[in-house]
Short mmCIF file of N, CA and C in Angstrom, two decimals:
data_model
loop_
_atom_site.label_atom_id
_atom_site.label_comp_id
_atom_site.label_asym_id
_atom_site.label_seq_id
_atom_site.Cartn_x
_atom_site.Cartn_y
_atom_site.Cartn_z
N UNK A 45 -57.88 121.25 136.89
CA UNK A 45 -56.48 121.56 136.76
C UNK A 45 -56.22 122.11 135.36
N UNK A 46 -55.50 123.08 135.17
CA UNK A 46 -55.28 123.89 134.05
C UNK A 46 -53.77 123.07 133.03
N UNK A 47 -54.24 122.87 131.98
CA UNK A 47 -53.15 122.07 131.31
C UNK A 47 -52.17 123.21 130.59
N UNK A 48 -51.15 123.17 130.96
CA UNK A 48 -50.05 124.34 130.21
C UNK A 48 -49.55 123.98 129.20
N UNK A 49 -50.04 123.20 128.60
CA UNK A 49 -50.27 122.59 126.88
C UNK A 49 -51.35 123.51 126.24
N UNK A 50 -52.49 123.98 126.87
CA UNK A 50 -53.42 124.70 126.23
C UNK A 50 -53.43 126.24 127.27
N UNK A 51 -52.79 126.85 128.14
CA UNK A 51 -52.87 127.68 128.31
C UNK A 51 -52.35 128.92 127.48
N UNK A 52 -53.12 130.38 127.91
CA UNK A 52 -52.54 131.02 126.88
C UNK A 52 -51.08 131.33 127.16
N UNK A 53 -50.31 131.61 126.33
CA UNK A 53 -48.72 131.49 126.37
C UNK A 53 -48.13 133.16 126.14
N UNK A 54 -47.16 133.63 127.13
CA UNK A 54 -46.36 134.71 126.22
C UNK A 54 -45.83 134.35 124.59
N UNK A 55 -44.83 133.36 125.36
CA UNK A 55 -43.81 132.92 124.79
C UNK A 55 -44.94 131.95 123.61
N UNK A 56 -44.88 132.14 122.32
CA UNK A 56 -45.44 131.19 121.69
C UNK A 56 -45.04 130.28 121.49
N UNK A 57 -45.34 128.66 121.15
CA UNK A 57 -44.41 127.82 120.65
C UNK A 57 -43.71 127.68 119.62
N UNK A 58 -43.82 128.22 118.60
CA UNK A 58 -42.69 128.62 117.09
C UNK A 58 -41.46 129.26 117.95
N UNK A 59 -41.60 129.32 119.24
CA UNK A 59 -40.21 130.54 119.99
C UNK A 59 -39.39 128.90 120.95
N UNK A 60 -40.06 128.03 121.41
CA UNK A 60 -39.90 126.98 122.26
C UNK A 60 -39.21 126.02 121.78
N UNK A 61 -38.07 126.10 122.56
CA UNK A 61 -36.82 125.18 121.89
C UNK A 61 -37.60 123.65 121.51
N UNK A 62 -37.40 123.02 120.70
CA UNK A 62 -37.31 121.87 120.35
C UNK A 62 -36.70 120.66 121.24
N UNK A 63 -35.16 120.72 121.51
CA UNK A 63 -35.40 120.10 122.64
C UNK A 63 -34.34 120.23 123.66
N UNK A 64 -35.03 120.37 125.19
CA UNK A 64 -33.89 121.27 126.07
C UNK A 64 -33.07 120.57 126.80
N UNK A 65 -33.13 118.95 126.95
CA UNK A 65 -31.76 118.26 128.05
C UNK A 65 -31.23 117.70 126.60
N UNK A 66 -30.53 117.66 126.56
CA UNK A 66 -29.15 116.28 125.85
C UNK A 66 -28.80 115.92 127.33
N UNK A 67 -28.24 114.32 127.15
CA UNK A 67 -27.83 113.74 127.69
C UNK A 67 -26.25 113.55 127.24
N UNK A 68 -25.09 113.14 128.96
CA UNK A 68 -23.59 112.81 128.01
C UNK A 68 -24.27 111.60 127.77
N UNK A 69 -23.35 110.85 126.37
CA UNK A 69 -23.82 109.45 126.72
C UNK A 69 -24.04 108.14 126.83
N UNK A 70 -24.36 107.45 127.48
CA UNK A 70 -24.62 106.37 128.16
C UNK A 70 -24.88 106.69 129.67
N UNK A 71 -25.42 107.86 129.80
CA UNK A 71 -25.86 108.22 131.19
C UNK A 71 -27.26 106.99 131.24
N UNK A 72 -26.88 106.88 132.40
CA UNK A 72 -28.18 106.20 133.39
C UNK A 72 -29.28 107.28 134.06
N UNK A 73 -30.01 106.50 134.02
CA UNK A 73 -31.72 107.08 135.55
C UNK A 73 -30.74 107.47 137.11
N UNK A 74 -30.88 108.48 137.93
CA UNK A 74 -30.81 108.23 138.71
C UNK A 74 -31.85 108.79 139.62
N UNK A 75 -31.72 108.39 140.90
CA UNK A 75 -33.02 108.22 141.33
C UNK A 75 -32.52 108.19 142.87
N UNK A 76 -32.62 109.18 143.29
CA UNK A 76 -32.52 109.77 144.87
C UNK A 76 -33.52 109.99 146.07
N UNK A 77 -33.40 109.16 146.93
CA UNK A 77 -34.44 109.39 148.27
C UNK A 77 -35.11 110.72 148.23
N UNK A 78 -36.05 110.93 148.37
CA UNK A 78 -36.44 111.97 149.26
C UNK A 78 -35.91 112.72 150.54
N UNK A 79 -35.26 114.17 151.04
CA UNK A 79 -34.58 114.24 152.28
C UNK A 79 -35.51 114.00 153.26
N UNK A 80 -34.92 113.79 154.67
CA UNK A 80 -36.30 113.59 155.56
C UNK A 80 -36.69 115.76 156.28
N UNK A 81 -37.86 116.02 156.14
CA UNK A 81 -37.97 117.30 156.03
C UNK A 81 -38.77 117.51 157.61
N UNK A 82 -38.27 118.46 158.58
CA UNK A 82 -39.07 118.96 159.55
C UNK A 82 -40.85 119.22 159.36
N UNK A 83 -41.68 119.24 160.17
CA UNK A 83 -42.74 119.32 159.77
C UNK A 83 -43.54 120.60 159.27
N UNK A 84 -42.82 121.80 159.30
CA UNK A 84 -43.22 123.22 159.12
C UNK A 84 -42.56 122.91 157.78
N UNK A 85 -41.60 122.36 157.47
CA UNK A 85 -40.77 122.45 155.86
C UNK A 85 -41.93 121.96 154.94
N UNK A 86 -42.31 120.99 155.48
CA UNK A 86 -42.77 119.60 154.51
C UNK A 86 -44.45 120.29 154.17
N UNK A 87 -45.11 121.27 155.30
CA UNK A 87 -46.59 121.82 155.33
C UNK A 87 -46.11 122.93 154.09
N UNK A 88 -44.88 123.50 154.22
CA UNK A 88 -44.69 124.82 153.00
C UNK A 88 -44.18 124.06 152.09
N UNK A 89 -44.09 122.97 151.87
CA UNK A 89 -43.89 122.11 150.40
C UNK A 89 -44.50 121.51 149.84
N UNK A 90 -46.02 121.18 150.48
CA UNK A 90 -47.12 120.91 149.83
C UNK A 90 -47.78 121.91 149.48
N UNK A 91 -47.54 123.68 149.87
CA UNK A 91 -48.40 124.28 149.56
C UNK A 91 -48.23 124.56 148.05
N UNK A 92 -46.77 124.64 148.20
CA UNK A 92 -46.13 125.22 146.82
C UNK A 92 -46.15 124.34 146.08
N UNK A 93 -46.23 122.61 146.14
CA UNK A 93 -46.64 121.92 145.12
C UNK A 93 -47.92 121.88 144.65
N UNK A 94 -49.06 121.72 145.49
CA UNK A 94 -50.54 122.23 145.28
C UNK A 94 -50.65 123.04 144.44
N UNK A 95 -50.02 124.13 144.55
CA UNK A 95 -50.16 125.89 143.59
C UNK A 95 -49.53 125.26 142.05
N UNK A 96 -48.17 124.20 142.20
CA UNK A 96 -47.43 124.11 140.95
C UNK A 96 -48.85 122.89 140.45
N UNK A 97 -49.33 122.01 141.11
CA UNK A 97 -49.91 121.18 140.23
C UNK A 97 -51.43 121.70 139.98
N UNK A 98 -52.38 122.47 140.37
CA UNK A 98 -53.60 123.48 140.04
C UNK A 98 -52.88 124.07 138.71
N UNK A 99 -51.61 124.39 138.32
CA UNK A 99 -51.71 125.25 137.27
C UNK A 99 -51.03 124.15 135.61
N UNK A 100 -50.73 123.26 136.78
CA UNK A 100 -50.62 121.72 135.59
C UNK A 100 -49.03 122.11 135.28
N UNK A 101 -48.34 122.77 136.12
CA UNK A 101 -47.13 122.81 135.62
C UNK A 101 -46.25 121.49 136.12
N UNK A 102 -46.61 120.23 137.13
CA UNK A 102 -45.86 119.32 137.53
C UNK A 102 -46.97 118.14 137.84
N UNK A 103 -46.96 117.64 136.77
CA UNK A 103 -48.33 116.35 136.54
C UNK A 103 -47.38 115.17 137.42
N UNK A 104 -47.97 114.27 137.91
CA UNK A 104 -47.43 113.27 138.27
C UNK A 104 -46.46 112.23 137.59
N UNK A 105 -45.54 111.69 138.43
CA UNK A 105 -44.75 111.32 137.57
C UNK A 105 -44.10 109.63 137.95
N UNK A 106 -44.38 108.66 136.64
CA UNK A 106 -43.71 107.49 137.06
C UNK A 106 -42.19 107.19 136.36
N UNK A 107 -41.27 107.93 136.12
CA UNK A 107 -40.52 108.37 136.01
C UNK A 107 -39.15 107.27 136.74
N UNK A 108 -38.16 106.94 135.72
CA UNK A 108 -37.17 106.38 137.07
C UNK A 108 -35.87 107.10 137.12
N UNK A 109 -36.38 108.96 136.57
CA UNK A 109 -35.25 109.75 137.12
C UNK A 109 -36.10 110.33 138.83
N UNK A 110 -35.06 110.65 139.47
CA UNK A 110 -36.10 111.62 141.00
C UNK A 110 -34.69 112.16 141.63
N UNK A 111 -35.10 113.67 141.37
CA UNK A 111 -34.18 114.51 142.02
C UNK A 111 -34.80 114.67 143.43
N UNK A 112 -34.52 114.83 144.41
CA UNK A 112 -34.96 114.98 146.12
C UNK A 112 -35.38 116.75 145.73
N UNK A 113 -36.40 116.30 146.35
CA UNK A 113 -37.21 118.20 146.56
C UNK A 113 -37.17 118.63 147.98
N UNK A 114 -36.11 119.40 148.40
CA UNK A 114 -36.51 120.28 149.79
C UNK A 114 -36.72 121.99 149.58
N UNK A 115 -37.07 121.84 150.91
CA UNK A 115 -37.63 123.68 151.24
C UNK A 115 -36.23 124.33 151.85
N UNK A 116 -35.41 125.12 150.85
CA UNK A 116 -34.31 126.14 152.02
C UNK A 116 -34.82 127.62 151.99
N UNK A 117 -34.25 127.79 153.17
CA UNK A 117 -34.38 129.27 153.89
C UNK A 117 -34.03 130.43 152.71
N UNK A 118 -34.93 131.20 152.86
CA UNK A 118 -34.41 132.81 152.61
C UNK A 118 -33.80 133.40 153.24
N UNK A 119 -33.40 134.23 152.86
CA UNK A 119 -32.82 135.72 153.68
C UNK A 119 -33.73 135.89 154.30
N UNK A 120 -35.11 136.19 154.15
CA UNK A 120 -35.71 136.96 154.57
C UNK A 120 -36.57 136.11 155.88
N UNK A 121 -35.93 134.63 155.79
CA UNK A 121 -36.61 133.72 156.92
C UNK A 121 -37.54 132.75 156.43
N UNK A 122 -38.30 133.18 155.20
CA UNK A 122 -39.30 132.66 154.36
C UNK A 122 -38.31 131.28 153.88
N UNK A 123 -39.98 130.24 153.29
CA UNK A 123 -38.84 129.33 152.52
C UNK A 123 -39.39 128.93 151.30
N UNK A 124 -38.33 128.27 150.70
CA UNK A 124 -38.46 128.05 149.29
C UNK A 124 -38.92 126.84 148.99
N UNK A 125 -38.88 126.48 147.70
CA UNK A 125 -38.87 124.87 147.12
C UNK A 125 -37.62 125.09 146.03
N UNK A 126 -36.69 124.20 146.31
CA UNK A 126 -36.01 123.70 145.44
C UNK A 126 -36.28 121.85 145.24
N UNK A 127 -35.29 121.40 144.15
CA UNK A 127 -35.28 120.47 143.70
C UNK A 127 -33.23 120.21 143.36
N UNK A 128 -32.96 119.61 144.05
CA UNK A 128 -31.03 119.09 144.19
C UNK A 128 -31.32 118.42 143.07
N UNK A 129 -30.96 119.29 141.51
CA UNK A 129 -31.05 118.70 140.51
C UNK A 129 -29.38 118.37 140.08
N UNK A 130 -28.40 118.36 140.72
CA UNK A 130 -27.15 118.23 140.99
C UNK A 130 -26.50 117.25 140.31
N UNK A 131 -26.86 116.00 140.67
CA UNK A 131 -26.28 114.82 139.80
C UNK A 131 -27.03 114.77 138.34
N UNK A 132 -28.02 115.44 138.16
CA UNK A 132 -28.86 115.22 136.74
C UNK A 132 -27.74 116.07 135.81
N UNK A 133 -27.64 117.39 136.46
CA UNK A 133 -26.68 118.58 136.07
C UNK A 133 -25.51 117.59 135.29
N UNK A 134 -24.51 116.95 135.85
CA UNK A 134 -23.67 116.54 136.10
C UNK A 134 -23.61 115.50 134.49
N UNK A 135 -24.72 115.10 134.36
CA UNK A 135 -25.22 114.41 133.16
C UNK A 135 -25.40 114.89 132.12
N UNK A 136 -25.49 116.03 132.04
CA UNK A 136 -26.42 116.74 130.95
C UNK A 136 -25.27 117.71 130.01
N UNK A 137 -25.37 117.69 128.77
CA UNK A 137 -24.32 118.41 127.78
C UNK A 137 -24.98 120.09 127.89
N UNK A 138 -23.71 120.69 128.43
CA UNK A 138 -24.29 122.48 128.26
C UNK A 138 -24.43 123.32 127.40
N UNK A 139 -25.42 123.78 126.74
CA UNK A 139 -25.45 124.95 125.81
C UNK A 139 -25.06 126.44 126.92
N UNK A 140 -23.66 126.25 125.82
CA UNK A 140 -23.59 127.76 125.91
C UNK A 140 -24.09 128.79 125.18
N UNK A 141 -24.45 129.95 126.19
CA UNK A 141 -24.73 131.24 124.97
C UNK A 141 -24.08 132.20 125.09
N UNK A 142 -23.78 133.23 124.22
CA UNK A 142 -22.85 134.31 124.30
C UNK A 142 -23.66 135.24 124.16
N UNK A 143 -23.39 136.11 125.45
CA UNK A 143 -24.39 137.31 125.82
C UNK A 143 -23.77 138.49 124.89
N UNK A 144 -25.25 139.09 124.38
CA UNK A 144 -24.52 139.95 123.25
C UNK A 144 -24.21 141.44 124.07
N UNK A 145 -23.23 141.89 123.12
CA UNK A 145 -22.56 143.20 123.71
C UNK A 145 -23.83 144.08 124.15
N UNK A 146 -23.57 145.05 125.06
CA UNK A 146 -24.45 146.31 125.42
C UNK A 146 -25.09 147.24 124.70
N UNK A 147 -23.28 147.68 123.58
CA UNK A 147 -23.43 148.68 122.60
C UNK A 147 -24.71 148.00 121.44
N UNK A 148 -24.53 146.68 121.19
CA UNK A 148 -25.31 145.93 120.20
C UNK A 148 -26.79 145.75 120.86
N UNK A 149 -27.30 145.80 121.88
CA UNK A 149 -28.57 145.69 122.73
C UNK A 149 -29.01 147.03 122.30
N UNK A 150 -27.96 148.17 122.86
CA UNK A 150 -28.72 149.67 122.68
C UNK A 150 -29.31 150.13 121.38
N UNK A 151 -28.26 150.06 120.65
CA UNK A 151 -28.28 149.93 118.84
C UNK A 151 -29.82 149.56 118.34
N UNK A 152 -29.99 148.67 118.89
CA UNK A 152 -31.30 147.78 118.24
C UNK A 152 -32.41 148.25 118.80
N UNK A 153 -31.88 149.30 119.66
CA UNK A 153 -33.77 149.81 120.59
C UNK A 153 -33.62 151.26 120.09
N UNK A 154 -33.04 151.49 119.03
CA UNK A 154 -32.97 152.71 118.61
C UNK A 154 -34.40 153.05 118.07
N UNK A 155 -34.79 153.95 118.54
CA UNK A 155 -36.65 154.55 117.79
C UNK A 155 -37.42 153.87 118.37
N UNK A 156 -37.43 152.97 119.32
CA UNK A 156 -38.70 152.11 120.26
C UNK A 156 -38.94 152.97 121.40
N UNK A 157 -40.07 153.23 121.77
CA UNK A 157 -40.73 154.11 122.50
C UNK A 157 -41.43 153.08 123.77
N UNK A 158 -41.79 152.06 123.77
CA UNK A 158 -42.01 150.99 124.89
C UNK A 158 -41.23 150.19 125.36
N UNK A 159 -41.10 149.97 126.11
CA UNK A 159 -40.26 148.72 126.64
C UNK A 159 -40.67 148.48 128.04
N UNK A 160 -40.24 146.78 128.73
CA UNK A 160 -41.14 146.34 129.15
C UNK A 160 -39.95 145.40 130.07
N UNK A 161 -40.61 144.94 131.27
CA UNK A 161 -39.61 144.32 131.87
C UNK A 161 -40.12 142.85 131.59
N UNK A 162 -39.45 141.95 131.94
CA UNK A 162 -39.75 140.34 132.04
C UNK A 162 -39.66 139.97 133.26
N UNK A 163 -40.54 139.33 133.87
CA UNK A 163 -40.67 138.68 134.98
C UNK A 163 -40.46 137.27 135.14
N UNK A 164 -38.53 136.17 135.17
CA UNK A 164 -38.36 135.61 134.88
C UNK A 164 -38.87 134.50 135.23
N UNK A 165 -39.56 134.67 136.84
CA UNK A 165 -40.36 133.70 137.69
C UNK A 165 -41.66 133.04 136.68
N UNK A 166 -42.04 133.98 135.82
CA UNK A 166 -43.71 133.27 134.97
C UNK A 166 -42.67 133.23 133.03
N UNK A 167 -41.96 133.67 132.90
CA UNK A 167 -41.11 133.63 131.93
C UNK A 167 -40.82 132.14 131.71
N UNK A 168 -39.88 131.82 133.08
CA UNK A 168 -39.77 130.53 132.83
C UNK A 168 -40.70 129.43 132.63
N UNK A 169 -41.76 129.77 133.18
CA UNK A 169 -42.74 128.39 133.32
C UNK A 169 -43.77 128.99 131.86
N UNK A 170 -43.19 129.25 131.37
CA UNK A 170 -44.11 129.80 129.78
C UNK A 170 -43.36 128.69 129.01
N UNK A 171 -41.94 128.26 129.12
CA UNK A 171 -40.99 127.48 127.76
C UNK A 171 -41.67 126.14 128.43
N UNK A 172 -42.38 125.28 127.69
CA UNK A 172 -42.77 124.15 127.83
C UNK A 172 -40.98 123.06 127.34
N UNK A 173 -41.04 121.98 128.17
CA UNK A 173 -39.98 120.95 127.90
C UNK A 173 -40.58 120.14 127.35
N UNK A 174 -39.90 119.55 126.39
CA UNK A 174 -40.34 118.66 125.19
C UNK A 174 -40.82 117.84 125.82
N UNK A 175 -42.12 117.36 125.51
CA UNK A 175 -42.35 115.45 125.61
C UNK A 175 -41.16 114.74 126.29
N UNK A 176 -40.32 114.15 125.17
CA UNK A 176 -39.79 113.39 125.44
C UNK A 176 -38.71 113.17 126.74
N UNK A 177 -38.20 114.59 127.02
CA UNK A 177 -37.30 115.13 128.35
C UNK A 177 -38.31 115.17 129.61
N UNK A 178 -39.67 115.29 129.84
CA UNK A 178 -40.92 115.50 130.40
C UNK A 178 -39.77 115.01 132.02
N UNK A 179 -39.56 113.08 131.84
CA UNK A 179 -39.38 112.50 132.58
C UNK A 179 -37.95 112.88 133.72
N UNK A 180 -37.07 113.18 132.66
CA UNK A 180 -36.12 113.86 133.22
C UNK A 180 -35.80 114.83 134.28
N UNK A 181 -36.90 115.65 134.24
CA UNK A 181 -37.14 116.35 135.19
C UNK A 181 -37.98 115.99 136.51
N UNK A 182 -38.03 114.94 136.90
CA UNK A 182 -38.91 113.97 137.80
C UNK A 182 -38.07 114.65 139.05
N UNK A 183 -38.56 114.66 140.21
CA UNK A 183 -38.14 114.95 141.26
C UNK A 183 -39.57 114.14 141.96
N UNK A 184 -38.85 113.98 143.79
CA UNK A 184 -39.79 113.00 144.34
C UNK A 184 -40.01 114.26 146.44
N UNK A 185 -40.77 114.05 146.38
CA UNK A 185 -40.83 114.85 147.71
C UNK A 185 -41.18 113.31 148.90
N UNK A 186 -41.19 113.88 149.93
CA UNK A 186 -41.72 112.16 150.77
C UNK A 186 -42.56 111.85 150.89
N UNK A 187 -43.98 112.56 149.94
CA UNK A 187 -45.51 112.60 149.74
C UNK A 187 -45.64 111.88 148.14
N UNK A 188 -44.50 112.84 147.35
CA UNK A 188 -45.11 112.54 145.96
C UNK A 188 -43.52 112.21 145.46
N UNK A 189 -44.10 111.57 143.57
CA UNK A 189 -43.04 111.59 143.04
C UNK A 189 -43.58 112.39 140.79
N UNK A 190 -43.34 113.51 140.94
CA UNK A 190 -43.41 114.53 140.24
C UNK A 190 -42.91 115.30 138.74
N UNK A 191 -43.25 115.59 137.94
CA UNK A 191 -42.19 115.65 137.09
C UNK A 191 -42.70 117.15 136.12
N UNK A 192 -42.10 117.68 135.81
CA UNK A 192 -42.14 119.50 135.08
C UNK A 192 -42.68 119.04 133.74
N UNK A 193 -43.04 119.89 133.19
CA UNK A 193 -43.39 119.85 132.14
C UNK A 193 -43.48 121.22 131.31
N UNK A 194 -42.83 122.05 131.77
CA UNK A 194 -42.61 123.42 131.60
C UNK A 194 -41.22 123.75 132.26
N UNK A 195 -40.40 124.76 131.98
CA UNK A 195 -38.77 124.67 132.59
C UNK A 195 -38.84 124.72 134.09
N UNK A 196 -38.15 124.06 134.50
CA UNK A 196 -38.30 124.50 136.09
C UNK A 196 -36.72 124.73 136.19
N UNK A 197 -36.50 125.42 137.57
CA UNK A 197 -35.14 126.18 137.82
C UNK A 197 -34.26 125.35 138.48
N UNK A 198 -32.83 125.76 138.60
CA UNK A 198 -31.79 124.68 138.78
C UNK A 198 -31.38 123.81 137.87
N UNK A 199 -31.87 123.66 136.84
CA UNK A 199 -30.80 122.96 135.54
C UNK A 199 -30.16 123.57 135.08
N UNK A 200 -28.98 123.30 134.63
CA UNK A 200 -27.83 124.06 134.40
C UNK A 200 -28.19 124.38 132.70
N UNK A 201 -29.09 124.00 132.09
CA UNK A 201 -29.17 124.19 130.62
C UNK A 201 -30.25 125.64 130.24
N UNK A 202 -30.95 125.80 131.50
CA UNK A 202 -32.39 126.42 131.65
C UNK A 202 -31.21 128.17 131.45
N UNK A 203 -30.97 128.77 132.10
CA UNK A 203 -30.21 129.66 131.74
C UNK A 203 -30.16 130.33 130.10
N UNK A 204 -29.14 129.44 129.79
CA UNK A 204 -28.84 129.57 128.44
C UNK A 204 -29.79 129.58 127.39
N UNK A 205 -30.52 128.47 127.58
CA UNK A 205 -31.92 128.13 126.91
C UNK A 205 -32.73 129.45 127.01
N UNK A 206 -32.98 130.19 127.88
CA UNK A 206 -33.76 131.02 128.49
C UNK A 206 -32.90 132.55 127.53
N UNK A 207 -32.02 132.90 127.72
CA UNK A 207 -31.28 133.93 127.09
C UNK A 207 -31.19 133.52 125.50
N UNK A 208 -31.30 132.65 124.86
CA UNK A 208 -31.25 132.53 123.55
C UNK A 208 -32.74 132.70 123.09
N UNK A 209 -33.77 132.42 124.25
CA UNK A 209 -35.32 132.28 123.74
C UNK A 209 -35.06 133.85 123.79
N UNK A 210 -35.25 134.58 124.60
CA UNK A 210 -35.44 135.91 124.75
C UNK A 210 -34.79 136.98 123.86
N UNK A 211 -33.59 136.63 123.82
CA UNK A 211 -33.13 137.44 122.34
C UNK A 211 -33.66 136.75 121.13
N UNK A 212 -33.97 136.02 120.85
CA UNK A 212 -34.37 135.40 119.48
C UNK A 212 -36.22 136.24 119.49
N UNK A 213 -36.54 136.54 120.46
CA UNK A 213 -37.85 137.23 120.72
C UNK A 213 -38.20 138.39 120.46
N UNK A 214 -36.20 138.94 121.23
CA UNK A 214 -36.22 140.38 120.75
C UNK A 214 -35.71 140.82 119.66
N UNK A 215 -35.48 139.92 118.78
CA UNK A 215 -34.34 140.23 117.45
C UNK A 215 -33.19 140.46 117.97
N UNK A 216 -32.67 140.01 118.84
CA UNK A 216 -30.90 140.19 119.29
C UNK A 216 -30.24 139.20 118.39
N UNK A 217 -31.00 138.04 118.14
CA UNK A 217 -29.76 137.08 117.76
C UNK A 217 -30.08 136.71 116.30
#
């Protein structure tokens, strides 16, 4: 299993926030069942956890936060993995960021001859979450009980966090 503590990184760590949940507080653990999942759901939710834990992005977790992990539908019929990180949300103090103007984006790419898109799907799982938040991110499926260790999607902080890493990358901010 590949540890994403030592893999090679876009994003270096001198760029990796310090630290990404605050809590409001006197928040508590909470800690939610698993949903009960059809059996075609539950076969495409081990695959995609298999793939997340081979690359060491969701080590096991004894954790006494657990967000419920199900599989919803695409558009396209296909399905997903989420994690109903909802009540954690609900807990958590928001960094806002203020998206910088257009005119000020263009300005700054004046005389650059490359440019490059970001692919936010491997983007995200490049910002490692601090140690100490590790647990926070615990989610439990009806097989396992799991926890990120790199950003995973659906926290309401990951956004913001994510747009301040990226301009601070590109010299925007």
């Amino acid at each position: 299993m590949m540890n994403p503590l030592n893999a090679p990184r876009l994003i270096s760590s001198c760029h990796s926030p310090k630290s990404l949940i605050e809590l409001i507080p006197n928040s508590k653990p909470f800690s939610r069942s698993p949903y009960g999942l059809r059996i075609y759901t539950t076969e495409n939710m081990q695959v995609i956890l298999e793939e997340l834990l081979g690359q060491g992005f969701i080590p096991p977790s004894a954790s006494p936060w657990a967000a419920p992990g199900v599989s919803a539908p695409k558009k396209d019929g296909k399905l997903r993995f989420c994690i109903h990180y909802r009540v954690f949300n609900k807990q958590t103090i928001r960094n806002f960021f203020r998206i910088p103007r257009t005119e000020d984006c263009i300005d700054k790419t004046q005389g650059s001859k490359i440019f490059s898109i970001i692919d936010s799907w491997s983007a995200y799982h490049q910002i490692l979450v601090s140690e100490p938040d590790f647990s926070q991110t615990a989610f439990s499926t009806p097989s396992d009980h799991l926890e990120y260790v790199v950003v995973p999607f659906r926290l309401t902080i990951v956004s913001a966090t994510f747009e301040s890493l990226i301009n601070s990358l590109l010299g925007l901010s």
